[in-house]
PDB file of C-alpha atoms in Angstrom:
ATOM      1  CA  UNK A1282      10.746 -23.438   1.849  1.00  0.00           C
ATOM      2  CA  UNK A1283      14.234 -22.617   2.358  1.00  0.00           C
ATOM      3  CA  UNK A1284      15.429 -19.879   1.769  1.00  0.00           C
ATOM      4  CA  UNK A1285      17.258 -18.777  -1.989  1.00  0.00           C
ATOM      5  CA  UNK A1286      20.760 -17.049  -1.729  1.00  0.00           C
ATOM      6  CA  UNK A1287      20.847 -15.493  -5.615  1.00  0.00           C
ATOM      7  CA  UNK A1288      24.051 -14.192  -7.348  1.00  0.00           C
ATOM      8  CA  UNK A1289      24.268 -10.534  -7.078  1.00  0.00           C
ATOM      9  CA  UNK A1290      27.347 -10.388  -9.131  1.00  0.00           C
ATOM     10  CA  UNK A1291      26.142 -10.803 -12.999  1.00  0.00           C
ATOM     11  CA  UNK A1292      23.387  -8.857 -13.691  1.00  0.00           C
ATOM     12  CA  UNK A1293      23.234  -5.116 -15.408  1.00  0.00           C
ATOM     13  CA  UNK A1294      21.900  -2.868 -13.783  1.00  0.00           C
ATOM     14  CA  UNK A1295      18.248  -1.106 -15.249  1.00  0.00           C
ATOM     15  CA  UNK A1296      18.919   1.616 -17.923  1.00  0.00           C
ATOM     16  CA  UNK A1297      17.923   5.019 -16.545  1.00  0.00           C
ATOM     17  CA  UNK A1298      16.063   7.767 -18.256  1.00  0.00           C
ATOM     18  CA  UNK A1299      18.662  10.364 -19.089  1.00  0.00           C
ATOM     19  CA  UNK A1300      17.994  13.884 -17.227  1.00  0.00           C
ATOM     20  CA  UNK A1301      15.342  15.451 -19.660  1.00  0.00           C
ATOM     21  CA  UNK A1302      14.618  12.814 -21.715  1.00  0.00           C
ATOM     22  CA  UNK A1303      10.551  12.584 -22.493  1.00  0.00           C
ATOM     23  CA  UNK A1304       9.017   9.557 -21.827  1.00  0.00           C
ATOM     24  CA  UNK A1305       5.961   8.159 -22.489  1.00  0.00           C
ATOM     25  CA  UNK A1306       4.544   7.919 -18.858  1.00  0.00           C
ATOM     26  CA  UNK A1307       3.559  10.810 -16.641  1.00  0.00           C
ATOM     27  CA  UNK A1308       5.192   9.909 -13.626  1.00  0.00           C
ATOM     28  CA  UNK A1309       3.412  12.364 -11.613  1.00  0.00           C
ATOM     29  CA  UNK A1310       0.060  11.753 -13.077  1.00  0.00           C
ATOM     30  CA  UNK A1311       0.357   8.024 -11.986  1.00  0.00           C
ATOM     31  CA  UNK A1312       1.518   9.057  -8.837  1.00  0.00           C
ATOM     32  CA  UNK A1313      -1.582  11.449  -8.247  1.00  0.00           C
ATOM     33  CA  UNK A1314      -3.916   8.728  -9.187  1.00  0.00           C
ATOM     34  CA  UNK A1315      -1.781   6.066  -6.598  1.00  0.00           C
ATOM     35  CA  UNK A1316      -2.881   8.638  -4.224  1.00  0.00           C
ATOM     36  CA  UNK A1317      -6.126   8.901  -4.248  1.00  0.00           C
ATOM     37  CA  UNK A1318      -6.313   4.866  -4.954  1.00  0.00           C
ATOM     38  CA  UNK A1319      -4.748   4.479  -1.698  1.00  0.00           C
ATOM     39  CA  UNK A1320      -6.520   6.957   0.125  1.00  0.00           C
ATOM     40  CA  UNK A1321      -9.701   6.042  -0.972  1.00  0.00           C
ATOM     41  CA  UNK A1322     -11.542   3.395   1.211  1.00  0.00           C
ATOM     42  CA  UNK A1323     -10.204   2.870   4.299  1.00  0.00           C
ATOM     43  CA  UNK A1324      -6.643   0.697   3.891  1.00  0.00           C
ATOM     44  CA  UNK A1325      -6.452   0.671   7.473  1.00  0.00           C
ATOM     45  CA  UNK A1326      -9.386  -1.587   7.962  1.00  0.00           C
ATOM     46  CA  UNK A1327      -7.802  -4.578   5.442  1.00  0.00           C
ATOM     47  CA  UNK A1328      -3.474  -3.551   6.523  1.00  0.00           C
ATOM     48  CA  UNK A1329      -4.013  -4.523   9.802  1.00  0.00           C
ATOM     49  CA  UNK A1330      -4.710  -7.971   9.140  1.00  0.00           C
ATOM     50  CA  UNK A1331      -1.471  -8.182   7.362  1.00  0.00           C
ATOM     51  CA  UNK A1332       0.540  -7.269  10.650  1.00  0.00           C
ATOM     52  CA  UNK A1333       2.265 -10.672  10.754  1.00  0.00           C
ATOM     53  CA  UNK A1334       3.854  -9.893   7.765  1.00  0.00           C
ATOM     54  CA  UNK A1335       5.691  -7.001   9.255  1.00  0.00           C
ATOM     55  CA  UNK A1336       6.631  -8.998  12.017  1.00  0.00           C
ATOM     56  CA  UNK A1337       8.235 -11.754   9.870  1.00  0.00           C
ATOM     57  CA  UNK A1338      10.263  -8.766   7.932  1.00  0.00           C
ATOM     58  CA  UNK A1339      12.031  -8.234  11.305  1.00  0.00           C
ATOM     59  CA  UNK A1340      12.964 -11.091  12.395  1.00  0.00           C
ATOM     60  CA  UNK A1341      14.199 -12.114   8.828  1.00  0.00           C
ATOM     61  CA  UNK A1342      16.816  -8.955   8.632  1.00  0.00           C
ATOM     62  CA  UNK A1343      17.434  -9.586  12.106  1.00  0.00           C
ATOM     63  CA  UNK A1344      16.942  -5.748  13.825  1.00  0.00           C
ATOM     64  CA  UNK A1345      18.434  -5.033  16.574  1.00  0.00           C
ATOM     65  CA  UNK A1346      17.174  -2.552  19.243  1.00  0.00           C
ATOM     66  CA  UNK A1347      20.530  -0.105  18.530  1.00  0.00           C
ATOM     67  CA  UNK A1348      19.451  -0.269  15.060  1.00  0.00           C
ATOM     68  CA  UNK A1349      18.099   2.912  12.906  1.00  0.00           C
ATOM     69  CA  UNK A1350      14.880   1.342  11.493  1.00  0.00           C
ATOM     70  CA  UNK A1351      13.184   3.500   7.831  1.00  0.00           C
ATOM     71  CA  UNK A1352       9.708   1.824   6.836  1.00  0.00           C
ATOM     72  CA  UNK A1353       9.163   3.305   2.998  1.00  0.00           C
ATOM     73  CA  UNK A1354       5.915   2.919   1.922  1.00  0.00           C
ATOM     74  CA  UNK A1355       4.772   1.938   5.081  1.00  0.00           C
ATOM     75  CA  UNK A1356       0.853   2.748   4.580  1.00  0.00           C
ATOM     76  CA  UNK A1357      -0.995   2.054   8.540  1.00  0.00           C
ATOM     77  CA  UNK A1358       2.354   1.170  10.174  1.00  0.00           C
ATOM     78  CA  UNK A1359       1.978  -2.572  10.685  1.00  0.00           C
ATOM     79  CA  UNK A1360       6.444  -2.600   9.906  1.00  0.00           C
ATOM     80  CA  UNK A1361       7.143   0.693  11.604  1.00  0.00           C
ATOM     81  CA  UNK A1362       5.174  -0.819  14.332  1.00  0.00           C
ATOM     82  CA  UNK A1363       6.793  -4.791  14.313  1.00  0.00           C
ATOM     83  CA  UNK A1364      10.529  -2.469  14.427  1.00  0.00           C
ATOM     84  CA  UNK A1365       9.576  -0.175  17.725  1.00  0.00           C
ATOM     85  CA  UNK A1366       8.629  -2.902  19.518  1.00  0.00           C
ATOM     86  CA  UNK A1367      11.420  -3.996  18.868  1.00  0.00           C
ATOM     87  CA  UNK A1368      13.228  -1.415  20.592  1.00  0.00           C
ATOM     88  CA  UNK A1369      14.740   0.101  17.284  1.00  0.00           C
ATOM     89  CA  UNK A1370      14.842   3.840  16.000  1.00  0.00           C
ATOM     90  CA  UNK A1371      11.567   4.034  13.631  1.00  0.00           C
ATOM     91  CA  UNK A1372      10.893   7.159  10.580  1.00  0.00           C
ATOM     92  CA  UNK A1373       8.019   6.028   9.414  1.00  0.00           C
ATOM     93  CA  UNK A1374       7.456   7.229   5.292  1.00  0.00           C
ATOM     94  CA  UNK A1375       4.352   7.277   2.952  1.00  0.00           C
ATOM     95  CA  UNK A1376       3.039   9.656   0.292  1.00  0.00           C
ATOM     96  CA  UNK A1377      -0.282   9.060   1.408  1.00  0.00           C
ATOM     97  CA  UNK A1378      -0.781  11.641   5.119  1.00  0.00           C
ATOM     98  CA  UNK A1379      -3.868   9.928   6.049  1.00  0.00           C
ATOM     99  CA  UNK A1380      -2.337   5.922   6.193  1.00  0.00           C
ATOM    100  CA  UNK A1381       0.401   8.273   8.204  1.00  0.00           C
ATOM    101  CA  UNK A1382      -2.174   9.352  10.848  1.00  0.00           C
ATOM    102  CA  UNK A1383      -3.380   5.851  10.878  1.00  0.00           C
ATOM    103  CA  UNK A1384      -0.017   4.581  11.705  1.00  0.00           C
ATOM    104  CA  UNK A1385       0.192   7.418  14.424  1.00  0.00           C
ATOM    105  CA  UNK A1386      -2.776   6.528  16.234  1.00  0.00           C
ATOM    106  CA  UNK A1387      -1.927   2.793  16.314  1.00  0.00           C
ATOM    107  CA  UNK A1388       1.292   3.620  18.026  1.00  0.00           C
ATOM    108  CA  UNK A1389       0.481   6.182  20.244  1.00  0.00           C
ATOM    109  CA  UNK A1390      -2.544   3.184  21.341  1.00  0.00           C
ATOM    110  CA  UNK A1391       0.669   0.584  21.642  1.00  0.00           C
ATOM    111  CA  UNK A1392       3.264   3.155  23.657  1.00  0.00           C
ATOM    112  CA  UNK A1393       5.330   3.192  20.942  1.00  0.00           C
ATOM    113  CA  UNK A1394       7.893   5.411  19.621  1.00  0.00           C
ATOM    114  CA  UNK A1395       7.876   6.365  16.275  1.00  0.00           C
ATOM    115  CA  UNK A1396       8.594   9.069  13.891  1.00  0.00           C
ATOM    116  CA  UNK A1397       5.941   9.790  10.981  1.00  0.00           C
ATOM    117  CA  UNK A1398       7.212  11.751   8.101  1.00  0.00           C
ATOM    118  CA  UNK A1399       5.607  11.989   4.230  1.00  0.00           C
ATOM    119  CA  UNK A1400       7.880  11.115   1.888  1.00  0.00           C
ATOM    120  CA  UNK A1401       7.635   9.821  -1.545  1.00  0.00           C
ATOM    121  CA  UNK A1402       9.708   6.504  -2.180  1.00  0.00           C
ATOM    122  CA  UNK A1403      11.385   7.836  -5.009  1.00  0.00           C
ATOM    123  CA  UNK A1404      12.635  10.718  -3.752  1.00  0.00           C
ATOM    124  CA  UNK A1405      13.602  10.275   0.119  1.00  0.00           C
ATOM    125  CA  UNK A1406      14.382  13.476   2.057  1.00  0.00           C
ATOM    126  CA  UNK A1407      17.898  11.609   3.794  1.00  0.00           C
ATOM    127  CA  UNK A1408      21.474  11.750   3.254  1.00  0.00           C
ATOM    128  CA  UNK A1409      23.053   8.762   1.751  1.00  0.00           C
ATOM    129  CA  UNK A1410      23.963   6.343   4.291  1.00  0.00           C
ATOM    130  CA  UNK A1411      20.861   6.890   7.016  1.00  0.00           C
ATOM    131  CA  UNK A1412      19.728   4.492   8.248  1.00  0.00           C
ATOM    132  CA  UNK A1413      20.842   0.469   9.492  1.00  0.00           C
ATOM    133  CA  UNK A1414      18.321  -0.985   8.031  1.00  0.00           C
ATOM    134  CA  UNK A1415      15.227  -0.005   5.433  1.00  0.00           C
ATOM    135  CA  UNK A1416      12.319  -2.147   5.445  1.00  0.00           C
ATOM    136  CA  UNK A1417       8.942  -2.134   3.096  1.00  0.00           C
ATOM    137  CA  UNK A1418       5.914  -4.855   3.297  1.00  0.00           C
ATOM    138  CA  UNK A1419       3.511  -4.399   0.476  1.00  0.00           C
ATOM    139  CA  UNK A1420       4.414  -1.008   0.047  1.00  0.00           C
ATOM    140  CA  UNK A1421       7.770   0.175  -2.145  1.00  0.00           C
ATOM    141  CA  UNK A1422       6.340  -2.885  -4.674  1.00  0.00           C
ATOM    142  CA  UNK A1423       3.456  -0.142  -6.027  1.00  0.00           C
ATOM    143  CA  UNK A1424       6.226   3.084  -6.783  1.00  0.00           C
ATOM    144  CA  UNK A1425       5.768   3.743 -10.787  1.00  0.00           C
ATOM    145  CA  UNK A1426       9.815   3.507 -11.400  1.00  0.00           C
ATOM    146  CA  UNK A1427      10.883   0.391  -9.569  1.00  0.00           C
ATOM    147  CA  UNK A1428      14.792   1.665 -10.461  1.00  0.00           C
ATOM    148  CA  UNK A1429      14.517   4.569  -8.870  1.00  0.00           C
ATOM    149  CA  UNK A1430      12.928   3.599  -6.142  1.00  0.00           C
ATOM    150  CA  UNK A1431      15.322   0.486  -5.936  1.00  0.00           C
ATOM    151  CA  UNK A1432      18.336   3.781  -5.781  1.00  0.00           C
ATOM    152  CA  UNK A1433      16.452   5.232  -2.983  1.00  0.00           C
ATOM    153  CA  UNK A1434      16.577   2.210  -0.643  1.00  0.00           C
ATOM    154  CA  UNK A1435      20.243   1.302  -1.230  1.00  0.00           C
ATOM    155  CA  UNK A1436      21.029   4.806  -1.382  1.00  0.00           C
ATOM    156  CA  UNK A1437      19.923   5.541   2.443  1.00  0.00           C
ATOM    157  CA  UNK A1438      20.881   2.243   3.617  1.00  0.00           C
ATOM    158  CA  UNK A1439      24.462   2.412   5.415  1.00  0.00           C
ATOM    159  CA  UNK A1440      26.988   0.178   3.960  1.00  0.00           C
ATOM    160  CA  UNK A1441      26.660  -3.445   5.193  1.00  0.00           C
ATOM    161  CA  UNK A1442      23.212  -2.755   6.325  1.00  0.00           C
ATOM    162  CA  UNK A1443      19.841  -4.451   5.470  1.00  0.00           C
ATOM    163  CA  UNK A1444      17.056  -3.988   2.809  1.00  0.00           C
ATOM    164  CA  UNK A1445      13.816  -5.608   3.813  1.00  0.00           C
ATOM    165  CA  UNK A1446      10.905  -6.301   1.557  1.00  0.00           C
ATOM    166  CA  UNK A1447       8.005  -8.359   1.400  1.00  0.00           C
ATOM    167  CA  UNK A1448       5.919  -8.238  -2.582  1.00  0.00           C
ATOM    168  CA  UNK A1449       3.288 -10.461  -3.132  1.00  0.00           C
ATOM    169  CA  UNK A1450       4.135 -12.911  -6.172  1.00  0.00           C
ATOM    170  CA  UNK A1451       2.533 -12.365  -9.575  1.00  0.00           C
ATOM    171  CA  UNK A1452       1.798 -16.757  -9.463  1.00  0.00           C
ATOM    172  CA  UNK A1453       0.318 -15.881  -6.538  1.00  0.00           C
ATOM    173  CA  UNK A1454      -3.692 -15.357  -5.422  1.00  0.00           C
ATOM    174  CA  UNK A1455      -3.043 -11.210  -4.684  1.00  0.00           C
ATOM    175  CA  UNK A1456      -1.229 -11.544  -8.432  1.00  0.00           C
ATOM    176  CA  UNK A1457      -4.339 -13.093  -9.659  1.00  0.00           C
ATOM    177  CA  UNK A1458      -6.206 -10.557  -8.167  1.00  0.00           C
ATOM    178  CA  UNK A1459      -4.564  -7.719  -9.832  1.00  0.00           C
ATOM    179  CA  UNK A1460      -5.191  -9.651 -13.152  1.00  0.00           C
ATOM    180  CA  UNK A1461      -8.682 -10.134 -12.869  1.00  0.00           C
ATOM    181  CA  UNK A1462      -9.305  -5.985 -11.480  1.00  0.00           C
ATOM    182  CA  UNK A1463      -6.602  -4.781 -14.313  1.00  0.00           C
ATOM    183  CA  UNK A1464      -9.280  -7.019 -17.320  1.00  0.00           C
ATOM    184  CA  UNK A1465     -12.052  -4.667 -15.919  1.00  0.00           C
ATOM    185  CA  UNK A1466     -10.119  -1.616 -15.297  1.00  0.00           C
ATOM    186  CA  UNK A1467      -6.468  -1.507 -17.191  1.00  0.00           C
ATOM    187  CA  UNK A1468      -3.287   0.341 -15.287  1.00  0.00           C
ATOM    188  CA  UNK A1469      -1.894   2.953 -17.453  1.00  0.00           C
ATOM    189  CA  UNK A1470       0.305   2.074 -20.283  1.00  0.00           C
ATOM    190  CA  UNK A1471       3.389   1.731 -19.861  1.00  0.00           C
ATOM    191  CA  UNK A1472       3.386   0.883 -16.089  1.00  0.00           C
ATOM    192  CA  UNK A1473       5.558  -2.317 -15.592  1.00  0.00           C
ATOM    193  CA  UNK A1474       3.438  -4.733 -12.735  1.00  0.00           C
ATOM    194  CA  UNK A1475       4.364  -4.055  -9.202  1.00  0.00           C
ATOM    195  CA  UNK A1476       4.129  -7.949  -8.940  1.00  0.00           C
ATOM    196  CA  UNK A1477       7.971  -7.993 -10.205  1.00  0.00           C
ATOM    197  CA  UNK A1478       9.267  -7.048  -6.854  1.00  0.00           C
ATOM    198  CA  UNK A1479       8.032 -10.331  -6.028  1.00  0.00           C
ATOM    199  CA  UNK A1480       9.990 -12.218  -8.533  1.00  0.00           C
ATOM    200  CA  UNK A1481      13.940 -13.107  -7.652  1.00  0.00           C
ATOM    201  CA  UNK A1482      15.620 -12.268 -10.409  1.00  0.00           C
ATOM    202  CA  UNK A1483      14.584  -8.832 -10.923  1.00  0.00           C
ATOM    203  CA  UNK A1484      15.066  -7.636  -7.215  1.00  0.00           C
ATOM    204  CA  UNK A1485      18.869  -8.801  -9.029  1.00  0.00           C
ATOM    205  CA  UNK A1486      18.235  -6.666 -11.757  1.00  0.00           C
ATOM    206  CA  UNK A1487      17.204  -4.100  -9.059  1.00  0.00           C
ATOM    207  CA  UNK A1488      19.607  -3.979  -6.258  1.00  0.00           C
ATOM    208  CA  UNK A1489      22.503  -6.866  -7.270  1.00  0.00           C
ATOM    209  CA  UNK A1490      24.714  -4.454  -9.179  1.00  0.00           C
ATOM    210  CA  UNK A1491      25.448  -2.870  -5.530  1.00  0.00           C
ATOM    211  CA  UNK A1492      24.688  -5.783  -3.097  1.00  0.00           C
ATOM    212  CA  UNK A1493      27.054  -8.491  -1.660  1.00  0.00           C
ATOM    213  CA  UNK A1494      23.565 -10.543  -0.575  1.00  0.00           C
ATOM    214  CA  UNK A1495      20.568 -10.874  -1.709  1.00  0.00           C
ATOM    215  CA  UNK A1496      18.539 -13.919   0.633  1.00  0.00           C
ATOM    216  CA  UNK A1497      14.790 -15.157  -0.258  1.00  0.00           C
ATOM    217  CA  UNK A1498      12.138 -16.782   0.916  1.00  0.00           C
ATOM    218  CA  UNK A1499       8.396 -17.556  -0.899  1.00  0.00           C
ATOM    219  CA  UNK A1500       6.181 -16.727   2.210  1.00  0.00           C
ATOM    220  CA  UNK A1501       1.960 -16.926   2.454  1.00  0.00           C
ATOM    221  CA  UNK A1502       0.005 -15.099   4.460  1.00  0.00           C
ATOM    222  CA  UNK A1503      -3.422 -15.989   5.040  1.00  0.00           C
ATOM    223  CA  UNK A1504      -6.481 -14.333   3.722  1.00  0.00           C
ATOM    224  CA  UNK A1505      -9.203 -15.130   6.020  1.00  0.00           C
ATOM    225  CA  UNK A1506     -12.941 -14.109   5.616  1.00  0.00           C
ATOM    226  CA  UNK A1507     -16.540 -15.578   6.784  1.00  0.00           C
ATOM    227  CA  UNK A1508     -17.320 -16.465   2.872  1.00  0.00           C
ATOM    228  CA  UNK A1509     -16.307 -15.118  -0.506  1.00  0.00           C
ATOM    229  CA  UNK A1510     -19.162 -12.698  -0.550  1.00  0.00           C
ATOM    230  CA  UNK A1511     -17.684 -10.525   2.816  1.00  0.00           C
ATOM    231  CA  UNK A1512     -14.398 -10.912   0.893  1.00  0.00           C
ATOM    232  CA  UNK A1513     -16.083  -8.793  -2.039  1.00  0.00           C
ATOM    233  CA  UNK A1514     -17.659  -6.433   0.707  1.00  0.00           C
ATOM    234  CA  UNK A1515     -15.323  -5.958   2.718  1.00  0.00           C
ATOM    235  CA  UNK A1516     -12.704  -5.280  -0.115  1.00  0.00           C
ATOM    236  CA  UNK A1517     -15.130  -3.131  -1.832  1.00  0.00           C
ATOM    237  CA  UNK A1518     -15.711  -0.903   0.979  1.00  0.00           C
ATOM    238  CA  UNK A1519     -12.080  -0.708   2.480  1.00  0.00           C
ATOM    239  CA  UNK A1520      -9.056  -1.846  -0.112  1.00  0.00           C
ATOM    240  CA  UNK A1521      -8.766   1.491  -2.262  1.00  0.00           C
ATOM    241  CA  UNK A1522      -7.382  -0.750  -5.543  1.00  0.00           C
ATOM    242  CA  UNK A1523     -10.873  -2.352  -5.384  1.00  0.00           C
ATOM    243  CA  UNK A1524     -12.839   0.392  -4.251  1.00  0.00           C
ATOM    244  CA  UNK A1525     -11.767   2.649  -7.319  1.00  0.00           C
ATOM    245  CA  UNK A1526     -11.948  -0.231  -9.726  1.00  0.00           C
ATOM    246  CA  UNK A1527     -15.984  -0.743  -8.690  1.00  0.00           C
ATOM    247  CA  UNK A1528     -16.334   2.964  -8.821  1.00  0.00           C
ATOM    248  CA  UNK A1529     -15.464   3.149 -12.257  1.00  0.00           C
ATOM    249  CA  UNK A1530     -17.819   1.018 -13.687  1.00  0.00           C
ATOM    250  CA  UNK A1531     -21.697   0.870 -14.406  1.00  0.00           C
ATOM    251  CA  UNK A1532     -23.881  -1.304 -12.560  1.00  0.00           C
ATOM    252  CA  UNK A1533     -23.413  -3.992 -15.172  1.00  0.00           C
ATOM    253  CA  UNK A1534     -19.722  -3.791 -15.129  1.00  0.00           C
ATOM    254  CA  UNK A1535     -19.703  -3.243 -11.082  1.00  0.00           C
ATOM    255  CA  UNK A1536     -21.682  -6.816 -11.235  1.00  0.00           C
ATOM    256  CA  UNK A1537     -19.411  -8.965 -14.257  1.00  0.00           C
ATOM    257  CA  UNK A1538     -16.312  -7.459 -12.110  1.00  0.00           C
ATOM    258  CA  UNK A1539     -18.131  -9.323  -8.989  1.00  0.00           C
ATOM    259  CA  UNK A1540     -18.830 -11.894 -10.487  1.00  0.00           C
ATOM    260  CA  UNK A1541     -15.227 -12.264 -11.470  1.00  0.00           C
ATOM    261  CA  UNK A1542     -13.510 -11.665  -8.197  1.00  0.00           C
ATOM    262  CA  UNK A1543     -16.433 -14.932  -6.617  1.00  0.00           C
ATOM    263  CA  UNK A1544     -14.938 -17.086  -9.418  1.00  0.00           C
ATOM    264  CA  UNK A1545     -11.446 -16.191  -8.154  1.00  0.00           C
ATOM    265  CA  UNK A1546     -11.968 -16.394  -4.809  1.00  0.00           C
ATOM    266  CA  UNK A1547     -13.933 -19.597  -4.523  1.00  0.00           C
ATOM    267  CA  UNK A1548     -11.474 -20.924  -6.762  1.00  0.00           C
ATOM    268  CA  UNK A1549      -8.758 -19.895  -4.811  1.00  0.00           C
ATOM    269  CA  UNK A1550     -10.302 -21.645  -1.343  1.00  0.00           C
ATOM    270  CA  UNK A1551      -9.199 -23.683   0.832  1.00  0.00           C
ATOM    271  CA  UNK A1552     -11.432 -24.143   3.621  1.00  0.00           C
ATOM    272  CA  UNK A1553     -13.404 -27.088   3.750  1.00  0.00           C
ATOM    273  CA  UNK A1554     -17.058 -24.641   5.750  1.00  0.00           C
ATOM    274  CA  UNK A1555     -18.719 -21.835   4.074  1.00  0.00           C
ATOM    275  CA  UNK A1556     -15.352 -19.811   5.577  1.00  0.00           C
ATOM    276  CA  UNK A1557     -12.868 -18.308   3.603  1.00  0.00           C
ATOM    277  CA  UNK A1558      -9.351 -19.271   3.662  1.00  0.00           C
ATOM    278  CA  UNK A1559      -6.606 -18.506   1.198  1.00  0.00           C
ATOM    279  CA  UNK A1560      -2.948 -18.648   0.914  1.00  0.00           C
ATOM    280  CA  UNK A1561      -1.461 -15.179  -0.241  1.00  0.00           C
ATOM    281  CA  UNK A1562       2.247 -16.417  -2.071  1.00  0.00           C
ATOM    282  CA  UNK A1563       4.914 -13.307  -1.243  1.00  0.00           C
ATOM    283  CA  UNK A1564       8.416 -13.499  -1.860  1.00  0.00           C
ATOM    284  CA  UNK A1565      10.362 -11.823   1.348  1.00  0.00           C
ATOM    285  CA  UNK A1566      13.711 -10.952   0.592  1.00  0.00           C
ATOM    286  CA  UNK A1567      16.602  -9.153   3.055  1.00  0.00           C
ATOM    287  CA  UNK A1568      19.442  -7.633   0.679  1.00  0.00           C
ATOM    288  CA  UNK A1569      23.115  -6.735   2.126  1.00  0.00           C
ATOM    289  CA  UNK A1570      24.409  -3.775   0.835  1.00  0.00           C
TER     290      UNK A1570
END
């Protein structure tokens, strides 16, 4: 698909919650639940398969070897390692220490120079205009307060710097997957879908008032597994959200969830054999401050 350049001048910023205001959603409780979810299972087993997305994102922002890079909600380090392979000065952050430790071990194995630091995407511990490039692949999209996270990304990038994002779309396979899981284990009330980051209009709402350019392109990451049953087995064991969803259900609920997932997988499968091949649409975005 051809890249799309969005008009960034006409959208008003999202209203901010005034200091001290009472909100229905307990963001601290949500974050604690999220940390437990992403620390469950072994996300690194899933994350490494997504490495190609980090490589593509570094190319999309035209990363230079002399630049300073912040990877936000980095998980086990796919995009951090991709940036380090291009000899950038990389800081990899996440609020789940277990995932950062996996990234650190990967960097050591590949003999790459990366700084790892625990940090919340909604309260980054860096001065204004600290980095040439800020990246996040399938990470910052899961923050509970979208506007606050977007504001932090904009704050820490230098004027003229780039923000590179990869986020699953609501219409794609992962968006439909989250709909299936949410039907069995609903997310906290009042929490906006992370798939909103995969919508071009939403990105303009979040970044447009302070961006000079927003370019987007819809891409696909292809999930490849031995069979639909293999996918369910693998994600149930290792992918935090799916792992937690199964754990929250009784035996009957687990069977129903498995059946619903298998139905989605078989419907989405593009393979002509018993193997599973599913394109997962995501939005790749480059935002210039």
